[in-house]
Amino acid sequence: MSPEAYVLFFNSLNLVTFEAFASITFFIATVAFFLSPGGLAWAWTASSKNRVSIPGPSGSLSVFSCSNPHRVLAALAERFKASPLMAFSVGFSRFVISSEPETAKEILNSSAFADRPVKESAYELLFHRAMGFAPYGEYWRNLRRISSTHLFSPRRIASFEGVRAGIGMKMVEKIKTVAGAGEVEVKKVIHFGSLNNVMATVFGESYDFDEVDGDGCFLERLVSEGYELLGIFNWSDHFGVLRWFDFQGVRKRCRALVSQVNTFVGGIIEKHKMKRNSTLDGEEKDFVDVLLGLQKDEKLSDSDMIAVLWEMIFRGTDTVAILVEWVLARMVLHQDIQAELYKEIASVTSNNTRPLSDSDIPKLPYLQAVVKETLRLHPPGPLLSWARLAIHDVHVGPNLVPAGTIAMVNMWSITHDGKIWTDPEEFRPERFIDGEDVSIMGSDLRLAPFGSGRRVCPGKAMGLATVHLWVGQMIQNFEWVKDSSDVDLAEVLKLSMEMKKPLKCKAVPKNVCFG
């Protein structure tokens, strides 16, 4: 071989070898990048110790696009032995999730996790100006002060007892009418009743159950559209470049909905203003009156008032209706428990010669245990309502969690953990009577369906008061039994964890005669 040919051959070989080496190196680096513990978003984290200290699946998950992400994440935490804390990625969003009470409490009570991540849909639907998603700061503290002092105080909750009881009895009458024709689809009645209850407390308005095209049905459509938009898995939340395009049409639908919300809620606020100006009666009959009566330091603008009131309608309707449906599904399946509950209610209402009232609830420990056990097995917000945002670098246990990380608690995993609960899959309300009592108000993370810490649900006491009374009224007035089909306890996580197939059953009226 001539020197020229030798040089040409080996230079070409070196060039090919270098290109092959570079390609292989790039491939290995890319694979290693995507296979990093915690996945794609964690691989971008600057400090290498952050990438490897928290166990978790590699790659980028699309877990929130499935129907049961709480179950998927619970299984992954068990697989990676990461119940205290697991890292994972969704697109370029970094997540950690805890499936253990001690670590969960550390996250939820830490000032480092005082913010919430705001999805595009939540922002567009005004919730960044309401209590649930407002950034941690003076505005949020003012909203919190208003809610605890004026909106959800024990006195205010007690003042709405007549409203709760009246709507509960309206639902009883509606169910009697429907039951005469066959099976009852529970969710339809309870959801409209729950919406009516919220409207009465928030706006002082009430609607006819049989009204077809009135304000009640219009508002129900607005709320349903909002539920769907907030529950959609939006890729734009996790891939920043997609925010320019609105491929899923979420932004367009949100803006159309907000326009209707502003008109509807704004109109009710204006009616209240006119009424206040034309009368000397300064009594605060509903939440709009309360907000309009706030003094200078606490006073809200009209746009912020709309956001706060819209969130109340939204949150108050969803959780109560879904929880009552789950309780009644369990009563259909567990006739012995239903009979025991009816017996307890009869014992405090003079053998059902008078309707149940709020004052009876403290004397009904079994009713409270039934609701508590339902919350344990079917927590309405097993994941999504728990999201927090790290506002600065923070240690959770031995692990460093960088600023901007979304932290979650898998309450469903905790409430189904055999190391915490005896026979966790069994529906047994007696566990809260015979054994250790567990508070559900946020202090005990073994069962905290309303959250804990700074972002605990402010309306939890009012929600529980409503659920206890309505469940009691349903059991006092009906025997709930199966129809031709079995009760399907399959679940689907949308905005809340709902029954995948709405409960359809028979409601047999009891022979009660109130004096």
Short mmCIF file of C-alpha atoms in Angstrom, two decimals:
data_model
loop_
_atom_site.label_atom_id
_atom_site.label_comp_id
_atom_site.label_asym_id
_atom_site.label_seq_id
_atom_site.Cartn_x
_atom_site.Cartn_y
_atom_site.Cartn_z
CA MET A 1 0.00 0.00 0.00
CA SER A 2 1.36 3.39 -0.97
CA PRO A 3 1.91 5.96 1.80
CA GLU A 4 -0.85 8.12 0.31
CA ALA A 5 -3.32 5.22 0.33
CA TYR A 6 -2.25 4.23 3.87
CA VAL A 7 -2.87 7.73 5.20
CA LEU A 8 -6.19 7.98 3.37
CA PHE A 9 -7.38 4.56 4.65
CA PHE A 10 -6.43 4.99 8.28
CA ASN A 11 -7.57 8.62 8.44
CA SER A 12 -10.95 7.46 7.11
CA LEU A 13 -10.94 4.59 9.63
CA ASN A 14 -10.15 7.01 12.44
CA LEU A 15 -12.96 9.29 11.27
CA VAL A 16 -15.46 6.37 11.15
CA THR A 17 -14.23 5.09 14.52
CA PHE A 18 -14.59 8.55 16.09
CA GLU A 19 -18.11 8.99 14.67
CA ALA A 20 -19.09 5.53 15.91
CA PHE A 21 -17.58 6.22 19.31
CA ALA A 22 -19.36 9.58 19.54
CA SER A 23 -22.68 8.02 18.51
CA ILE A 24 -22.34 5.20 21.02
CA THR A 25 -21.34 7.62 23.76
CA PHE A 26 -24.28 9.91 22.97
CA PHE A 27 -26.64 6.91 22.95
CA ILE A 28 -25.36 5.65 26.30
CA ALA A 29 -25.54 9.13 27.81
CA THR A 30 -29.09 9.58 26.53
CA VAL A 31 -30.20 6.21 27.89
CA ALA A 32 -28.52 6.95 31.23
CA PHE A 33 -30.18 10.36 31.24
CA PHE A 34 -33.64 8.92 30.73
CA LEU A 35 -32.98 6.02 33.13
CA SER A 36 -31.92 8.29 35.97
CA PRO A 37 -33.81 7.64 39.21
CA GLY A 38 -36.87 9.85 39.18
CA GLY A 39 -36.85 10.18 35.41
CA LEU A 40 -36.38 12.93 32.86
CA ALA A 41 -37.12 16.03 34.94
CA TRP A 42 -34.92 14.87 37.81
CA ALA A 43 -32.07 14.19 35.36
CA TRP A 44 -32.06 17.91 34.54
CA THR A 45 -31.45 18.78 38.19
CA ALA A 46 -28.07 20.45 38.46
CA SER A 47 -26.72 18.59 41.48
CA SER A 48 -26.01 14.91 40.91
CA LYS A 49 -26.79 14.04 44.53
CA ASN A 50 -30.37 15.26 43.98
CA ARG A 51 -30.78 12.85 41.10
CA VAL A 52 -29.80 9.70 42.95
CA SER A 53 -30.84 10.16 46.55
CA ILE A 54 -34.61 9.67 46.08
CA PRO A 55 -35.68 6.34 44.54
CA GLY A 56 -38.23 6.25 41.77
CA PRO A 57 -39.06 5.11 38.24
CA SER A 58 -37.00 6.30 35.29
CA GLY A 59 -38.28 8.02 32.18
CA SER A 60 -41.32 10.27 32.03
CA LEU A 61 -44.64 8.96 33.31
CA SER A 62 -48.06 9.77 31.92
CA VAL A 63 -49.61 8.46 35.12
CA PHE A 64 -52.15 11.28 35.49
CA SER A 65 -53.74 10.44 32.16
CA CYS A 66 -54.97 7.07 33.46
CA SER A 67 -58.14 6.54 35.50
CA ASN A 68 -56.49 5.37 38.74
CA PRO A 69 -53.14 7.15 39.18
CA HIS A 70 -53.30 6.71 42.98
CA ARG A 71 -53.18 2.93 42.53
CA VAL A 72 -50.40 3.09 39.95
CA LEU A 73 -48.25 5.33 42.16
CA ALA A 74 -48.92 3.14 45.21
CA ALA A 75 -47.70 0.09 43.27
CA LEU A 76 -44.59 1.95 42.07
CA ALA A 77 -43.77 3.11 45.61
CA GLU A 78 -43.96 -0.49 46.80
CA ARG A 79 -41.86 -1.75 43.88
CA PHE A 80 -39.10 0.80 44.50
CA LYS A 81 -39.39 0.49 48.30
CA ALA A 82 -40.08 4.21 48.31
CA SER A 83 -43.15 4.63 50.52
CA PRO A 84 -41.60 7.48 52.56
CA LEU A 85 -40.66 9.42 49.42
CA MET A 86 -40.55 8.57 45.72
CA ALA A 87 -39.34 10.76 42.86
CA PHE A 88 -40.88 10.68 39.40
CA SER A 89 -41.24 12.88 36.33
CA VAL A 90 -44.15 13.94 34.17
CA GLY A 91 -42.64 15.67 31.17
CA PHE A 92 -40.32 18.34 32.58
CA SER A 93 -42.19 18.57 35.90
CA ARG A 94 -40.39 17.15 38.96
CA PHE A 95 -42.54 15.29 41.50
CA VAL A 96 -42.08 13.65 44.88
CA ILE A 97 -44.83 11.65 46.54
CA SER A 98 -45.17 10.21 50.02
CA SER A 99 -47.22 7.15 50.96
CA GLU A 100 -46.34 7.21 54.65
CA PRO A 101 -47.95 9.32 57.43
CA GLU A 102 -44.79 10.68 59.05
CA THR A 103 -43.24 11.98 55.83
CA ALA A 104 -46.63 13.19 54.61
CA LYS A 105 -47.04 15.28 57.76
CA GLU A 106 -43.55 16.70 57.32
CA ILE A 107 -44.43 17.86 53.80
CA LEU A 108 -47.91 19.23 54.50
CA ASN A 109 -46.88 21.12 57.63
CA SER A 110 -43.67 22.60 56.20
CA SER A 111 -43.58 26.30 55.28
CA ALA A 112 -41.36 25.28 52.37
CA PHE A 113 -44.42 23.65 50.74
CA ALA A 114 -46.85 26.50 51.42
CA ASP A 115 -47.60 27.10 47.72
CA ARG A 116 -49.66 25.06 45.28
CA PRO A 117 -48.72 24.37 41.65
CA VAL A 118 -51.26 26.16 39.46
CA LYS A 119 -52.38 24.20 36.41
CA GLU A 120 -53.25 26.20 33.32
CA SER A 121 -56.93 25.34 33.76
CA ALA A 122 -56.92 26.45 37.42
CA TYR A 123 -55.32 29.76 36.45
CA GLU A 124 -57.70 30.38 33.58
CA LEU A 125 -60.70 29.52 35.79
CA LEU A 126 -59.69 32.28 38.27
CA PHE A 127 -58.63 29.92 41.06
CA HIS A 128 -55.25 31.65 41.44
CA ARG A 129 -57.25 34.45 43.11
CA ALA A 130 -59.21 32.07 45.36
CA MET A 131 -58.13 30.31 48.52
CA GLY A 132 -57.21 26.94 47.05
CA PHE A 133 -54.54 28.10 44.58
CA ALA A 134 -53.64 31.65 45.63
CA PRO A 135 -49.86 31.99 46.17
CA TYR A 136 -48.72 31.95 49.78
CA GLY A 137 -48.53 35.56 50.95
CA GLU A 138 -50.55 38.44 52.36
CA TYR A 139 -53.50 38.03 49.94
CA TRP A 140 -53.80 34.32 50.76
CA ARG A 141 -53.54 35.04 54.51
CA ASN A 142 -56.34 37.58 54.18
CA LEU A 143 -58.56 35.01 52.45
CA ARG A 144 -57.76 32.49 55.15
CA ARG A 145 -58.63 35.02 57.86
CA ILE A 146 -61.94 35.82 56.16
CA SER A 147 -62.85 32.13 55.86
CA SER A 148 -62.08 31.20 59.46
CA THR A 149 -63.60 34.33 61.03
CA HIS A 150 -66.60 35.02 58.81
CA LEU A 151 -67.44 32.12 56.49
CA PHE A 152 -66.73 28.83 58.26
CA SER A 153 -66.89 29.76 61.93
CA PRO A 154 -68.94 27.44 64.20
CA ARG A 155 -71.59 30.18 64.52
CA ARG A 156 -71.89 30.55 60.75
CA ILE A 157 -72.08 26.77 60.20
CA ALA A 158 -74.83 26.47 62.84
CA SER A 159 -76.78 29.30 61.22
CA PHE A 160 -77.25 27.21 58.06
CA GLU A 161 -78.71 24.16 59.83
CA GLY A 162 -82.21 24.97 58.58
CA VAL A 163 -80.93 25.23 55.00
CA ARG A 164 -79.14 21.86 55.20
CA ALA A 165 -82.10 20.11 56.78
CA GLY A 166 -84.60 21.64 54.34
CA ILE A 167 -82.63 20.62 51.26
CA GLY A 168 -82.09 17.15 52.73
CA MET A 169 -85.86 16.70 53.08
CA LYS A 170 -86.39 18.01 49.53
CA MET A 171 -84.04 15.25 48.34
CA VAL A 172 -86.02 12.72 50.40
CA GLU A 173 -89.24 13.80 48.65
CA LYS A 174 -87.56 13.70 45.23
CA ILE A 175 -86.24 10.18 45.89
CA LYS A 176 -89.71 9.02 46.96
CA THR A 177 -91.07 10.26 43.63
CA VAL A 178 -88.31 8.61 41.60
CA ALA A 179 -88.37 5.39 43.65
CA GLY A 180 -92.04 4.90 42.79
CA ALA A 181 -91.02 4.47 39.15
CA GLY A 182 -88.20 1.99 39.86
CA GLU A 183 -84.50 2.42 40.55
CA VAL A 184 -82.90 5.61 41.82
CA GLU A 185 -79.75 7.08 40.28
CA VAL A 186 -78.45 8.53 43.51
CA LYS A 187 -75.86 10.91 42.09
CA LYS A 188 -78.38 12.95 40.09
CA VAL A 189 -80.46 13.78 43.15
CA ILE A 190 -77.57 14.28 45.59
CA HIS A 191 -75.53 16.42 43.19
CA PHE A 192 -78.41 18.81 42.52
CA GLY A 193 -79.21 18.94 46.22
CA SER A 194 -75.57 19.65 47.02
CA LEU A 195 -75.46 22.42 44.43
CA ASN A 196 -78.64 23.88 45.91
CA ASN A 197 -77.13 23.76 49.40
CA VAL A 198 -74.04 25.64 48.25
CA MET A 199 -76.12 28.22 46.39
CA ALA A 200 -78.29 28.81 49.46
CA THR A 201 -75.29 29.35 51.75
CA VAL A 202 -73.20 31.30 49.25
CA PHE A 203 -75.83 33.34 47.38
CA GLY A 204 -79.06 32.94 49.33
CA GLU A 205 -80.60 31.35 46.22
CA SER A 206 -82.51 28.08 45.84
CA TYR A 207 -83.71 26.19 42.78
CA ASP A 208 -86.54 23.85 41.90
CA PHE A 209 -85.45 20.21 41.49
CA ASP A 210 -87.81 19.80 38.54
CA GLU A 211 -86.84 23.03 36.78
CA VAL A 212 -85.61 22.08 33.31
CA ASP A 213 -84.03 25.20 31.80
CA GLY A 214 -83.76 27.57 34.75
CA ASP A 215 -80.77 29.04 36.57
CA GLY A 216 -80.22 25.83 38.56
CA CYS A 217 -79.66 23.70 35.47
CA PHE A 218 -77.55 26.44 33.87
CA LEU A 219 -75.30 26.61 36.94
CA GLU A 220 -75.04 22.83 37.06
CA ARG A 221 -73.77 22.88 33.46
CA LEU A 222 -71.17 25.52 34.38
CA VAL A 223 -69.97 23.47 37.34
CA SER A 224 -69.84 20.24 35.29
CA GLU A 225 -67.78 21.95 32.58
CA GLY A 226 -65.41 23.29 35.23
CA TYR A 227 -64.99 19.83 36.79
CA GLU A 228 -64.11 18.37 33.42
CA LEU A 229 -61.59 21.12 32.60
CA LEU A 230 -59.81 20.86 35.95
CA GLY A 231 -59.73 17.08 35.73
CA ILE A 232 -58.24 16.92 32.22
CA PHE A 233 -54.59 15.89 32.01
CA ASN A 234 -53.16 18.85 30.10
CA TRP A 235 -49.77 18.20 28.48
CA SER A 236 -49.09 21.95 28.42
CA ASP A 237 -48.69 21.88 32.21
CA HIS A 238 -45.61 19.68 31.87
CA PHE A 239 -44.08 20.64 28.50
CA GLY A 240 -43.62 24.41 28.48
CA VAL A 241 -43.30 24.74 24.71
CA LEU A 242 -46.82 23.35 24.24
CA ARG A 243 -48.35 26.29 26.12
CA TRP A 244 -48.11 28.34 22.93
CA PHE A 245 -50.43 26.04 21.02
CA ASP A 246 -53.37 24.93 23.24
CA PHE A 247 -53.55 21.61 21.36
CA GLN A 248 -56.23 20.20 23.69
CA GLY A 249 -58.36 23.34 23.58
CA VAL A 250 -58.30 23.70 27.38
CA ARG A 251 -57.50 27.42 27.35
CA LYS A 252 -60.23 28.21 24.83
CA ARG A 253 -62.87 26.29 26.80
CA CYS A 254 -61.75 27.84 30.11
CA ARG A 255 -62.06 31.38 28.77
CA ALA A 256 -65.51 30.68 27.36
CA LEU A 257 -66.58 29.27 30.73
CA VAL A 258 -65.12 32.16 32.75
CA SER A 259 -67.04 34.64 30.62
CA GLN A 260 -70.29 32.92 31.65
CA VAL A 261 -69.18 32.64 35.29
CA ASN A 262 -68.37 36.36 35.45
CA THR A 263 -71.81 37.21 34.08
CA PHE A 264 -73.68 34.79 36.35
CA VAL A 265 -71.83 35.40 39.64
CA GLY A 266 -71.29 39.10 38.92
CA GLY A 267 -75.04 39.51 38.38
CA ILE A 268 -75.82 37.96 41.76
CA ILE A 269 -73.29 40.23 43.49
CA GLU A 270 -74.92 43.28 41.88
CA LYS A 271 -78.35 42.15 43.11
CA HIS A 272 -76.97 41.89 46.64
CA LYS A 273 -75.44 45.37 46.39
CA MET A 274 -78.75 46.88 45.27
CA LYS A 275 -80.61 45.09 48.04
CA ARG A 276 -78.14 46.31 50.69
CA ASN A 277 -78.42 49.89 49.43
CA SER A 278 -82.22 49.85 49.47
CA THR A 279 -82.72 48.45 52.99
CA LEU A 280 -81.45 49.24 56.46
CA ASP A 281 -81.23 45.56 57.32
CA GLY A 282 -77.53 44.84 57.79
CA GLU A 283 -77.99 41.16 58.63
CA GLU A 284 -75.52 38.88 56.85
CA LYS A 285 -77.72 36.14 55.43
CA ASP A 286 -75.24 34.47 53.04
CA PHE A 287 -71.57 34.53 51.99
CA VAL A 288 -72.07 37.37 49.48
CA ASP A 289 -73.47 39.53 52.29
CA VAL A 290 -70.47 38.60 54.43
CA LEU A 291 -67.96 39.57 51.73
CA LEU A 292 -69.76 42.82 50.90
CA GLY A 293 -69.77 43.72 54.58
CA LEU A 294 -66.00 43.32 55.08
CA GLN A 295 -64.14 46.34 56.38
CA LYS A 296 -61.34 48.18 54.55
CA ASP A 297 -58.37 45.96 55.43
CA GLU A 298 -60.18 42.77 54.45
CA LYS A 299 -62.36 44.07 51.59
CA LEU A 300 -62.09 42.27 48.24
CA SER A 301 -62.48 43.65 44.72
CA ASP A 302 -65.46 42.45 42.69
CA SER A 303 -63.23 40.28 40.49
CA ASP A 304 -61.61 38.63 43.52
CA MET A 305 -65.03 38.15 45.09
CA ILE A 306 -66.20 36.33 41.96
CA ALA A 307 -63.14 34.04 42.12
CA VAL A 308 -63.68 33.24 45.82
CA LEU A 309 -67.41 32.57 45.44
CA TRP A 310 -66.91 30.50 42.26
CA GLU A 311 -64.40 28.29 44.09
CA MET A 312 -66.86 27.78 46.96
CA ILE A 313 -69.58 26.63 44.55
CA PHE A 314 -67.09 24.34 42.89
CA ARG A 315 -65.56 22.69 45.94
CA GLY A 316 -68.70 22.54 48.06
CA THR A 317 -70.79 20.77 45.45
CA ASP A 318 -68.31 18.10 44.38
CA THR A 319 -66.97 16.56 47.59
CA VAL A 320 -70.25 16.35 49.52
CA ALA A 321 -72.21 14.72 46.67
CA ILE A 322 -69.51 12.17 45.91
CA LEU A 323 -69.04 11.20 49.56
CA VAL A 324 -72.78 10.71 50.19
CA GLU A 325 -72.97 8.47 47.10
CA TRP A 326 -70.06 6.33 48.35
CA VAL A 327 -71.70 5.99 51.80
CA LEU A 328 -75.01 4.86 50.31
CA ALA A 329 -73.22 2.39 48.02
CA ARG A 330 -71.65 0.85 51.11
CA MET A 331 -75.03 0.74 52.86
CA VAL A 332 -76.52 -1.20 49.94
CA LEU A 333 -73.65 -3.70 50.13
CA HIS A 334 -73.61 -3.99 53.93
CA GLN A 335 -77.21 -4.44 55.03
CA ASP A 336 -76.20 -5.35 58.59
CA ILE A 337 -74.36 -2.04 58.99
CA GLN A 338 -77.31 -0.14 57.50
CA ALA A 339 -79.66 -1.83 59.99
CA GLU A 340 -77.38 -0.95 62.91
CA LEU A 341 -77.20 2.66 61.75
CA TYR A 342 -80.99 2.89 61.41
CA LYS A 343 -81.35 1.50 64.93
CA GLU A 344 -78.99 4.17 66.30
CA ILE A 345 -80.87 6.98 64.51
CA ALA A 346 -84.22 5.68 65.81
CA SER A 347 -82.85 5.67 69.36
CA VAL A 348 -82.16 9.42 69.35
CA THR A 349 -85.27 10.53 67.42
CA SER A 350 -87.88 8.97 69.73
CA ASN A 351 -88.26 5.96 67.45
CA ASN A 352 -88.36 8.17 64.35
CA THR A 353 -91.26 10.32 65.49
CA ARG A 354 -89.28 13.45 64.62
CA PRO A 355 -86.79 14.30 61.85
CA LEU A 356 -83.07 14.11 62.48
CA SER A 357 -81.31 17.40 63.30
CA ASP A 358 -77.76 18.72 63.67
CA SER A 359 -78.04 18.53 67.45
CA ASP A 360 -78.45 14.74 67.19
CA ILE A 361 -75.15 14.13 65.37
CA PRO A 362 -72.87 14.15 68.47
CA LYS A 363 -75.10 11.38 69.91
CA LEU A 364 -74.62 9.21 66.80
CA PRO A 365 -71.10 7.71 67.05
CA TYR A 366 -71.93 4.89 64.63
CA LEU A 367 -73.07 7.35 61.96
CA GLN A 368 -69.81 9.25 62.37
CA ALA A 369 -67.85 5.97 62.18
CA VAL A 370 -69.66 4.97 58.95
CA VAL A 371 -68.74 8.29 57.32
CA LYS A 372 -65.17 8.04 58.61
CA GLU A 373 -64.76 4.47 57.30
CA THR A 374 -66.09 5.57 53.90
CA LEU A 375 -63.54 8.40 53.83
CA ARG A 376 -60.83 5.84 54.64
CA LEU A 377 -61.72 3.44 51.84
CA HIS A 378 -62.80 6.06 49.29
CA PRO A 379 -60.97 9.36 49.99
CA PRO A 380 -62.48 11.94 47.60
CA GLY A 381 -59.10 13.57 46.91
CA PRO A 382 -56.52 10.76 47.00
CA LEU A 383 -53.86 12.70 45.05
CA LEU A 384 -54.53 15.80 43.05
CA SER A 385 -55.97 17.99 45.78
CA TRP A 386 -52.84 17.34 47.83
CA ALA A 387 -50.27 18.88 45.47
CA ARG A 388 -47.85 21.40 47.00
CA LEU A 389 -44.97 23.33 45.46
CA ALA A 390 -41.52 23.67 47.06
CA ILE A 391 -40.79 27.41 47.22
CA HIS A 392 -37.12 26.79 48.08
CA ASP A 393 -34.71 23.88 48.47
CA VAL A 394 -35.76 21.80 51.47
CA HIS A 395 -34.82 18.55 53.16
CA VAL A 396 -37.58 15.98 53.59
CA GLY A 397 -36.09 13.44 55.93
CA PRO A 398 -32.58 12.82 54.58
CA ASN A 399 -33.54 13.81 51.02
CA LEU A 400 -32.93 17.18 49.40
CA VAL A 401 -35.96 18.35 47.41
CA PRO A 402 -35.12 21.24 45.03
CA ALA A 403 -37.22 24.39 44.70
CA GLY A 404 -39.96 24.04 42.09
CA THR A 405 -40.63 20.38 42.87
CA ILE A 406 -44.29 19.35 43.14
CA ALA A 407 -44.93 17.35 46.31
CA MET A 408 -47.92 15.05 46.75
CA VAL A 409 -49.35 12.70 49.35
CA ASN A 410 -50.99 9.43 48.34
CA MET A 411 -53.73 9.36 50.99
CA TRP A 412 -55.34 6.36 49.27
CA SER A 413 -52.13 4.36 49.72
CA ILE A 414 -51.91 5.34 53.41
CA THR A 415 -55.53 4.41 54.14
CA HIS A 416 -55.09 1.01 52.44
CA ASP A 417 -51.78 0.14 54.12
CA GLY A 418 -51.91 -3.13 56.08
CA LYS A 419 -49.07 -1.92 58.32
CA ILE A 420 -51.31 0.92 59.52
CA TRP A 421 -54.81 -0.59 59.36
CA THR A 422 -56.05 -4.06 60.33
CA ASP A 423 -57.85 -5.67 57.39
CA PRO A 424 -57.56 -2.47 55.32
CA GLU A 425 -59.84 -3.66 52.48
CA GLU A 426 -62.70 -4.54 54.85
CA PHE A 427 -65.49 -2.01 55.44
CA ARG A 428 -65.74 -2.03 59.23
CA PRO A 429 -66.92 1.18 60.96
CA GLU A 430 -66.51 -0.53 64.34
CA ARG A 431 -62.74 -0.04 64.05
CA PHE A 432 -63.30 3.60 65.06
CA ILE A 433 -65.51 2.68 68.02
CA ASP A 434 -63.88 -0.47 69.44
CA GLY A 435 -60.32 0.59 68.72
CA GLU A 436 -58.36 3.82 68.69
CA ASP A 437 -60.27 6.88 67.53
CA VAL A 438 -58.59 8.73 64.67
CA SER A 439 -59.23 12.41 64.01
CA ILE A 440 -60.04 13.22 60.37
CA MET A 441 -59.56 16.98 60.73
CA GLY A 442 -55.87 17.00 59.73
CA SER A 443 -53.87 16.28 62.88
CA ASP A 444 -53.47 12.53 62.19
CA LEU A 445 -52.04 11.72 58.77
CA ARG A 446 -53.23 8.13 58.93
CA LEU A 447 -56.58 9.55 57.82
CA ALA A 448 -56.65 13.18 56.73
CA PRO A 449 -59.10 13.40 53.80
CA PHE A 450 -59.32 17.21 54.05
CA GLY A 451 -55.59 17.84 54.13
CA SER A 452 -53.31 19.17 56.84
CA GLY A 453 -51.22 22.21 57.63
CA ARG A 454 -51.60 25.66 56.11
CA ARG A 455 -53.57 24.42 53.11
CA VAL A 456 -56.08 22.26 54.99
CA CYS A 457 -59.60 22.54 53.54
CA PRO A 458 -61.25 25.53 55.27
CA GLY A 459 -64.77 24.18 54.71
CA LYS A 460 -64.17 20.74 56.23
CA ALA A 461 -66.43 21.27 59.27
CA MET A 462 -69.31 22.56 57.15
CA GLY A 463 -68.88 19.70 54.67
CA LEU A 464 -68.93 17.08 57.42
CA ALA A 465 -71.98 18.67 59.06
CA THR A 466 -73.81 18.39 55.73
CA VAL A 467 -72.73 14.80 55.02
CA HIS A 468 -73.64 13.55 58.52
CA LEU A 469 -77.09 15.12 58.39
CA TRP A 470 -77.91 14.01 54.84
CA VAL A 471 -76.72 10.43 55.32
CA GLY A 472 -78.76 10.28 58.52
CA GLN A 473 -81.85 11.59 56.71
CA MET A 474 -81.42 9.05 53.89
CA ILE A 475 -81.15 6.14 56.34
CA GLN A 476 -84.01 7.42 58.51
CA ASN A 477 -86.39 7.64 55.54
CA PHE A 478 -85.36 4.73 53.27
CA GLU A 479 -84.07 1.20 53.20
CA TRP A 480 -81.40 1.08 50.51
CA VAL A 481 -81.24 -2.22 48.61
CA LYS A 482 -79.88 -3.62 45.36
CA ASP A 483 -81.89 -3.51 42.18
CA SER A 484 -81.36 -6.03 39.38
CA SER A 485 -77.64 -5.21 39.11
CA ASP A 486 -74.85 -5.40 41.66
CA VAL A 487 -73.14 -2.34 43.12
CA ASP A 488 -69.87 -1.73 41.27
CA LEU A 489 -67.22 -0.15 43.51
CA ALA A 490 -64.85 0.53 40.60
CA GLU A 491 -63.49 4.06 40.88
CA VAL A 492 -62.24 6.74 38.52
CA LEU A 493 -60.19 9.75 39.55
CA LYS A 494 -61.34 12.92 37.85
CA LEU A 495 -61.28 16.06 39.94
CA SER A 496 -62.33 13.78 42.84
CA MET A 497 -62.46 10.00 43.16
CA GLU A 498 -65.91 9.06 41.88
CA MET A 499 -67.78 5.82 41.34
CA LYS A 500 -66.99 4.74 37.78
CA LYS A 501 -70.57 3.52 37.38
CA PRO A 502 -73.01 5.81 39.23
CA LEU A 503 -74.95 4.07 42.00
CA LYS A 504 -78.36 2.80 40.87
CA CYS A 505 -80.44 1.03 43.50
CA LYS A 506 -83.84 0.80 45.14
CA ALA A 507 -84.87 3.16 47.92
CA VAL A 508 -87.75 1.61 49.86
CA PRO A 509 -89.57 4.31 51.89
CA LYS A 510 -89.69 3.72 55.65
CA ASN A 511 -92.94 4.10 57.56
CA VAL A 512 -91.96 7.24 59.46
CA CYS A 513 -94.47 9.72 60.82
CA PHE A 514 -93.06 12.98 62.10
CA GLY A 515 -95.32 14.73 64.59
#
